[in-house]
């Protein structure tokens, strides 16, 4: 997948030490010492950086239970690769949310990476993690294959906010010979979701979309089928404009839409 990055939450906290000690230290602070140190403290305290990411994966099953633990451990392991010669950095990953689309085998995962160190400047570690991930998506997918993840799309760095859902109801009129069968209903819903993920003119792979047919009204005398359906978008991004954009997209691609459904009598 080719995508871009969310905003950066810049959540950096410092906890400098206020106590004094007369004992020598094997890791003295940078200030007040002329002796070399392998791992000097930064301003005498622990620095913590937390960054939240959102990423879409192609997967055949949800991320839960032991799979969450495995996912987190794999994400944590990448620090030792991109950190290079940096030492004394603790990394933890926490999955915040994981949503699997019912039909298009896409899974949206929101996870937080936390870096801690008293010795290394970690202010750029969020950027370094993002760059490593986006430069090694095939490797990441291969590392996650045991979790039934077969592809990894570009990572987005985002504001540390919860994911939300917005739902809208639509009405679509078709020339048709009958109501959609159960197979036709599934095909309709799949097609809507497919458009949302792969053709919708919104930032790609920053959301999940689900479609459900609510009702069908068939007027036999006019060979007319009215379909009422809902679309639910799930994302941590502002989705206030998604429904208008999606409606405009469908209305601009009606020939393709009807062609895709022609085998079901539409």
CSV table of C-alpha atoms in Angstrom, one decimal:
chain,number,residue,atom,x,y,z
A,1,UNK,CA,0.0,0.0,0.0
A,2,UNK,CA,1.1,3.6,-0.7
A,3,UNK,CA,0.1,6.0,2.0
A,4,UNK,CA,1.2,9.0,4.0
A,5,UNK,CA,1.5,9.8,7.7
A,6,UNK,CA,-0.7,11.1,10.4
A,7,UNK,CA,0.3,14.0,12.7
A,8,UNK,CA,2.8,13.3,15.4
A,9,UNK,CA,1.6,13.4,18.9
A,10,UNK,CA,5.0,14.6,20.4
A,11,UNK,CA,4.3,13.2,23.8
A,12,UNK,CA,7.6,13.6,25.5
A,13,UNK,CA,8.0,13.7,29.3
A,14,UNK,CA,11.0,14.2,31.4
A,15,UNK,CA,11.4,13.3,35.1
A,16,UNK,CA,14.7,14.8,36.3
A,17,UNK,CA,16.1,13.7,39.6
A,18,UNK,CA,16.1,16.2,42.4
A,19,UNK,CA,18.2,14.1,44.9
A,20,UNK,CA,21.9,14.5,45.4
A,21,UNK,CA,24.4,11.7,46.1
A,22,UNK,CA,28.0,11.8,47.4
A,23,UNK,CA,28.7,8.4,46.0
A,24,UNK,CA,30.4,8.0,42.6
A,25,UNK,CA,28.4,6.7,39.8
A,26,UNK,CA,29.4,4.3,37.0
A,27,UNK,CA,27.1,6.3,34.7
A,28,UNK,CA,27.6,10.0,35.8
A,29,UNK,CA,25.5,12.8,34.4
A,30,UNK,CA,26.8,14.9,31.5
A,31,UNK,CA,27.0,18.0,33.8
A,32,UNK,CA,29.6,18.4,36.5
A,33,UNK,CA,31.9,15.6,35.4
A,34,UNK,CA,35.0,15.4,33.3
A,35,UNK,CA,35.1,11.6,33.4
A,36,UNK,CA,33.9,9.7,30.3
A,37,UNK,CA,30.7,7.7,30.6
A,38,UNK,CA,29.4,4.9,28.4
A,39,UNK,CA,25.8,5.7,29.1
A,40,UNK,CA,25.5,9.3,30.5
A,41,UNK,CA,22.1,10.4,31.7
A,42,UNK,CA,20.2,13.1,29.9
A,43,UNK,CA,19.7,16.0,32.4
A,44,UNK,CA,19.9,13.4,35.1
A,45,UNK,CA,16.6,11.6,34.5
A,46,UNK,CA,14.4,9.3,32.5
A,47,UNK,CA,13.0,10.4,29.1
A,48,UNK,CA,9.8,8.8,27.8
A,49,UNK,CA,8.4,9.2,24.3
A,50,UNK,CA,5.0,7.7,23.3
A,51,UNK,CA,3.8,7.7,19.7
A,52,UNK,CA,0.6,6.2,18.4
A,53,UNK,CA,0.5,4.7,14.9
A,54,UNK,CA,-2.2,3.4,12.7
A,55,UNK,CA,-1.5,0.7,10.1
A,56,UNK,CA,-3.6,-1.5,7.8
A,57,UNK,CA,-2.7,-5.1,7.2
A,58,UNK,CA,-4.1,-7.8,4.9
A,59,UNK,CA,-5.2,-10.6,7.2
A,60,UNK,CA,-7.6,-13.5,7.3
A,61,UNK,CA,-8.3,-13.5,11.0
A,62,UNK,CA,-8.6,-10.9,13.8
A,63,UNK,CA,-5.8,-9.9,16.1
A,64,UNK,CA,-6.7,-11.0,19.6
A,65,UNK,CA,-5.4,-13.0,22.6
A,66,UNK,CA,-1.9,-14.4,22.1
A,67,UNK,CA,-1.7,-12.9,18.6
A,68,UNK,CA,-1.8,-9.4,20.2
A,69,UNK,CA,1.2,-10.3,22.4
A,70,UNK,CA,3.1,-11.7,19.5
A,71,UNK,CA,2.3,-8.6,17.4
A,72,UNK,CA,3.6,-6.3,20.2
A,73,UNK,CA,6.8,-8.2,20.7
A,74,UNK,CA,7.6,-8.1,17.0
A,75,UNK,CA,7.0,-4.3,16.9
A,76,UNK,CA,9.3,-3.9,19.9
A,77,UNK,CA,12.1,-5.9,18.3
A,78,UNK,CA,12.5,-3.4,15.5
A,79,UNK,CA,14.1,-0.8,17.9
A,80,UNK,CA,17.3,-2.7,18.1
A,81,UNK,CA,17.6,-2.6,14.3
A,82,UNK,CA,16.9,1.1,13.7
A,83,UNK,CA,18.6,2.3,16.9
A,84,UNK,CA,22.0,1.3,15.6
A,85,UNK,CA,24.7,2.0,18.2
A,86,UNK,CA,22.2,3.7,20.6
A,87,UNK,CA,22.2,2.0,24.0
A,88,UNK,CA,19.9,1.8,27.0
A,89,UNK,CA,16.6,2.2,25.3
A,90,UNK,CA,13.5,0.3,26.6
A,91,UNK,CA,10.7,-0.2,24.1
A,92,UNK,CA,7.1,-1.3,24.7
A,93,UNK,CA,4.2,-1.7,22.2
A,94,UNK,CA,0.5,-1.7,23.2
A,95,UNK,CA,-2.3,-2.5,20.7
A,96,UNK,CA,-5.1,0.1,21.3
A,97,UNK,CA,-7.5,-1.2,18.7
A,98,UNK,CA,-7.8,-3.8,15.9
A,99,UNK,CA,-10.7,-3.9,13.5
A,100,UNK,CA,-11.0,-6.6,10.8
A,101,UNK,CA,-13.2,-6.0,7.8
A,102,UNK,CA,-15.7,-8.8,7.3
A,103,UNK,CA,-15.1,-9.2,3.6
A,104,UNK,CA,-12.1,-7.4,2.1
A,105,UNK,CA,-9.6,-9.1,4.5
A,106,UNK,CA,-8.2,-5.8,5.7
A,107,UNK,CA,-7.4,-5.2,9.3
A,108,UNK,CA,-6.9,-1.7,10.8
A,109,UNK,CA,-4.5,-1.7,13.9
A,110,UNK,CA,-3.9,1.2,16.2
A,111,UNK,CA,-0.9,0.7,18.4
A,112,UNK,CA,1.3,2.8,20.7
A,113,UNK,CA,5.1,2.6,20.8
A,114,UNK,CA,6.7,3.8,24.0
A,115,UNK,CA,10.5,4.5,24.2
A,116,UNK,CA,12.3,5.1,27.5
A,117,UNK,CA,15.9,6.0,28.1
A,118,UNK,CA,18.2,7.8,30.6
A,119,UNK,CA,21.2,7.7,28.2
A,120,UNK,CA,20.0,8.2,24.7
A,121,UNK,CA,18.2,11.1,23.0
A,122,UNK,CA,15.0,9.4,21.8
A,123,UNK,CA,13.2,12.5,20.6
A,124,UNK,CA,13.4,11.2,17.0
A,125,UNK,CA,12.5,7.6,17.7
A,126,UNK,CA,8.9,8.0,16.5
A,127,UNK,CA,10.2,9.2,13.1
A,128,UNK,CA,12.9,6.5,13.0
A,129,UNK,CA,10.3,3.7,13.7
A,130,UNK,CA,8.0,5.0,11.0
A,131,UNK,CA,10.8,5.3,8.5
A,132,UNK,CA,12.1,1.8,9.3
A,133,UNK,CA,8.6,0.3,9.0
A,134,UNK,CA,7.7,2.0,5.7
A,135,UNK,CA,11.1,1.0,4.2
A,136,UNK,CA,10.7,-2.6,5.2
A,137,UNK,CA,7.0,-3.5,4.7
A,138,UNK,CA,7.7,-6.8,3.0
A,139,UNK,CA,10.0,-7.8,5.9
A,140,UNK,CA,7.3,-6.7,8.4
A,141,UNK,CA,4.7,-8.8,6.6
A,142,UNK,CA,7.0,-11.8,6.6
A,143,UNK,CA,7.7,-11.4,10.3
A,144,UNK,CA,3.9,-11.4,11.0
A,145,UNK,CA,3.0,-14.3,8.7
A,146,UNK,CA,2.5,-16.6,11.7
A,147,UNK,CA,-0.4,-14.4,12.7
A,148,UNK,CA,-2.0,-14.9,9.2
A,149,UNK,CA,-0.9,-11.4,8.1
A,150,UNK,CA,0.2,-11.6,4.5
A,151,UNK,CA,0.7,-7.9,3.7
A,152,UNK,CA,1.5,-4.7,5.5
A,153,UNK,CA,0.5,-1.2,4.3
A,154,UNK,CA,2.2,2.1,5.0
A,155,UNK,CA,2.3,3.3,8.7
A,156,UNK,CA,0.6,6.5,9.7
A,157,UNK,CA,1.7,8.4,12.8
A,158,UNK,CA,-1.3,10.0,14.4
A,159,UNK,CA,-2.6,12.0,17.3
A,160,UNK,CA,-3.2,9.9,20.4
A,161,UNK,CA,-7.0,9.8,20.1
A,162,UNK,CA,-9.5,6.9,20.2
A,163,UNK,CA,-11.0,5.5,17.0
A,164,UNK,CA,-14.6,6.4,16.4
A,165,UNK,CA,-17.4,5.2,14.1
A,166,UNK,CA,-19.8,7.2,11.9
A,167,UNK,CA,-22.7,5.6,10.0
A,168,UNK,CA,-24.8,7.0,7.2
A,169,UNK,CA,-27.8,5.6,5.4
A,170,UNK,CA,-28.1,5.8,1.6
A,171,UNK,CA,-30.9,5.1,-1.0
A,172,UNK,CA,-30.0,3.9,-4.5
A,173,UNK,CA,-32.4,3.3,-7.4
A,174,UNK,CA,-31.6,0.7,-10.0
A,175,UNK,CA,-33.3,-0.7,-13.1
A,176,UNK,CA,-33.6,-4.4,-12.2
A,177,UNK,CA,-35.6,-7.5,-13.0
A,178,UNK,CA,-36.1,-8.5,-9.3
A,179,UNK,CA,-34.9,-8.0,-5.8
A,180,UNK,CA,-31.3,-9.0,-5.0
A,181,UNK,CA,-30.8,-12.6,-3.9
A,182,UNK,CA,-28.8,-13.3,-0.8
A,183,UNK,CA,-25.8,-13.8,-3.0
A,184,UNK,CA,-26.5,-10.5,-4.8
A,185,UNK,CA,-26.9,-8.7,-1.5
A,186,UNK,CA,-23.4,-9.9,-0.3
A,187,UNK,CA,-21.9,-8.9,-3.7
A,188,UNK,CA,-23.5,-5.5,-3.4
A,189,UNK,CA,-22.1,-5.0,0.1
A,190,UNK,CA,-18.7,-6.3,-0.9
A,191,UNK,CA,-18.6,-4.0,-3.9
A,192,UNK,CA,-19.3,-0.9,-1.8
A,193,UNK,CA,-16.6,-1.8,0.7
A,194,UNK,CA,-14.2,-2.5,-2.1
A,195,UNK,CA,-14.8,0.9,-3.6
A,196,UNK,CA,-14.4,2.5,-0.2
A,197,UNK,CA,-11.0,0.9,0.4
A,198,UNK,CA,-9.5,1.0,-3.1
A,199,UNK,CA,-11.2,3.8,-5.1
A,200,UNK,CA,-12.6,6.2,-2.7
A,201,UNK,CA,-10.9,9.6,-2.9
A,202,UNK,CA,-9.9,9.8,0.7
A,203,UNK,CA,-6.5,9.1,2.2
A,204,UNK,CA,-6.0,5.5,1.5
A,205,UNK,CA,-6.1,2.9,4.3
A,206,UNK,CA,-6.7,5.3,7.1
A,207,UNK,CA,-10.1,3.8,7.9
A,208,UNK,CA,-12.3,0.7,7.7
A,209,UNK,CA,-15.6,0.6,5.9
A,210,UNK,CA,-18.6,-1.7,6.4
A,211,UNK,CA,-21.7,-1.8,4.3
A,212,UNK,CA,-25.0,-3.5,5.1
A,213,UNK,CA,-28.3,-3.6,3.1
A,214,UNK,CA,-31.2,-2.5,5.3
A,215,UNK,CA,-34.1,-3.0,2.9
A,216,UNK,CA,-35.0,-3.6,-0.7
A,217,UNK,CA,-38.2,-2.3,-2.4
A,218,UNK,CA,-39.0,-3.7,-5.8
A,219,UNK,CA,-41.6,-2.1,-8.1
A,220,UNK,CA,-42.4,-4.8,-10.6
A,221,UNK,CA,-44.5,-2.6,-12.9
A,222,UNK,CA,-41.5,-0.3,-13.4
A,223,UNK,CA,-38.7,-2.9,-13.1
A,224,UNK,CA,-37.3,-0.6,-10.5
A,225,UNK,CA,-35.3,-1.6,-7.4
A,226,UNK,CA,-34.7,0.8,-4.5
A,227,UNK,CA,-32.0,-0.3,-2.1
A,228,UNK,CA,-31.5,1.2,1.3
A,229,UNK,CA,-28.1,0.6,2.8
A,230,UNK,CA,-25.7,1.9,5.5
A,231,UNK,CA,-22.0,2.5,5.4
A,232,UNK,CA,-20.0,2.7,8.6
A,233,UNK,CA,-16.6,4.2,8.7
A,234,UNK,CA,-14.2,3.4,11.5
A,235,UNK,CA,-11.1,5.5,12.1
A,236,UNK,CA,-9.2,7.8,14.4
A,237,UNK,CA,-9.2,10.4,11.7
A,238,UNK,CA,-11.8,13.2,11.2
A,239,UNK,CA,-14.5,11.5,9.1
A,240,UNK,CA,-17.0,14.4,8.9
A,241,UNK,CA,-16.6,14.7,5.1
A,242,UNK,CA,-16.3,11.0,4.3
A,243,UNK,CA,-20.0,10.4,3.5
A,244,UNK,CA,-20.4,13.4,1.2
A,245,UNK,CA,-17.2,12.3,-0.6
A,246,UNK,CA,-18.4,8.7,-0.9
A,247,UNK,CA,-21.8,9.7,-2.3
A,248,UNK,CA,-20.1,11.9,-4.9
A,249,UNK,CA,-17.7,9.1,-5.8
A,250,UNK,CA,-20.6,6.6,-6.4
A,251,UNK,CA,-22.6,9.2,-8.4
A,252,UNK,CA,-19.6,9.8,-10.6
A,253,UNK,CA,-19.1,6.1,-11.2
A,254,UNK,CA,-22.6,4.8,-11.8
A,255,UNK,CA,-21.8,2.9,-15.1
A,256,UNK,CA,-19.0,0.9,-13.4
A,257,UNK,CA,-21.2,0.3,-10.3
A,258,UNK,CA,-24.1,-1.1,-12.3
A,259,UNK,CA,-21.7,-3.1,-14.6
A,260,UNK,CA,-20.2,-4.8,-11.5
A,261,UNK,CA,-23.7,-5.8,-10.4
A,262,UNK,CA,-25.1,-6.8,-13.8
A,263,UNK,CA,-24.8,-10.5,-13.2
A,264,UNK,CA,-27.3,-10.2,-10.3
A,265,UNK,CA,-30.0,-8.6,-12.5
A,266,UNK,CA,-29.2,-5.0,-11.9
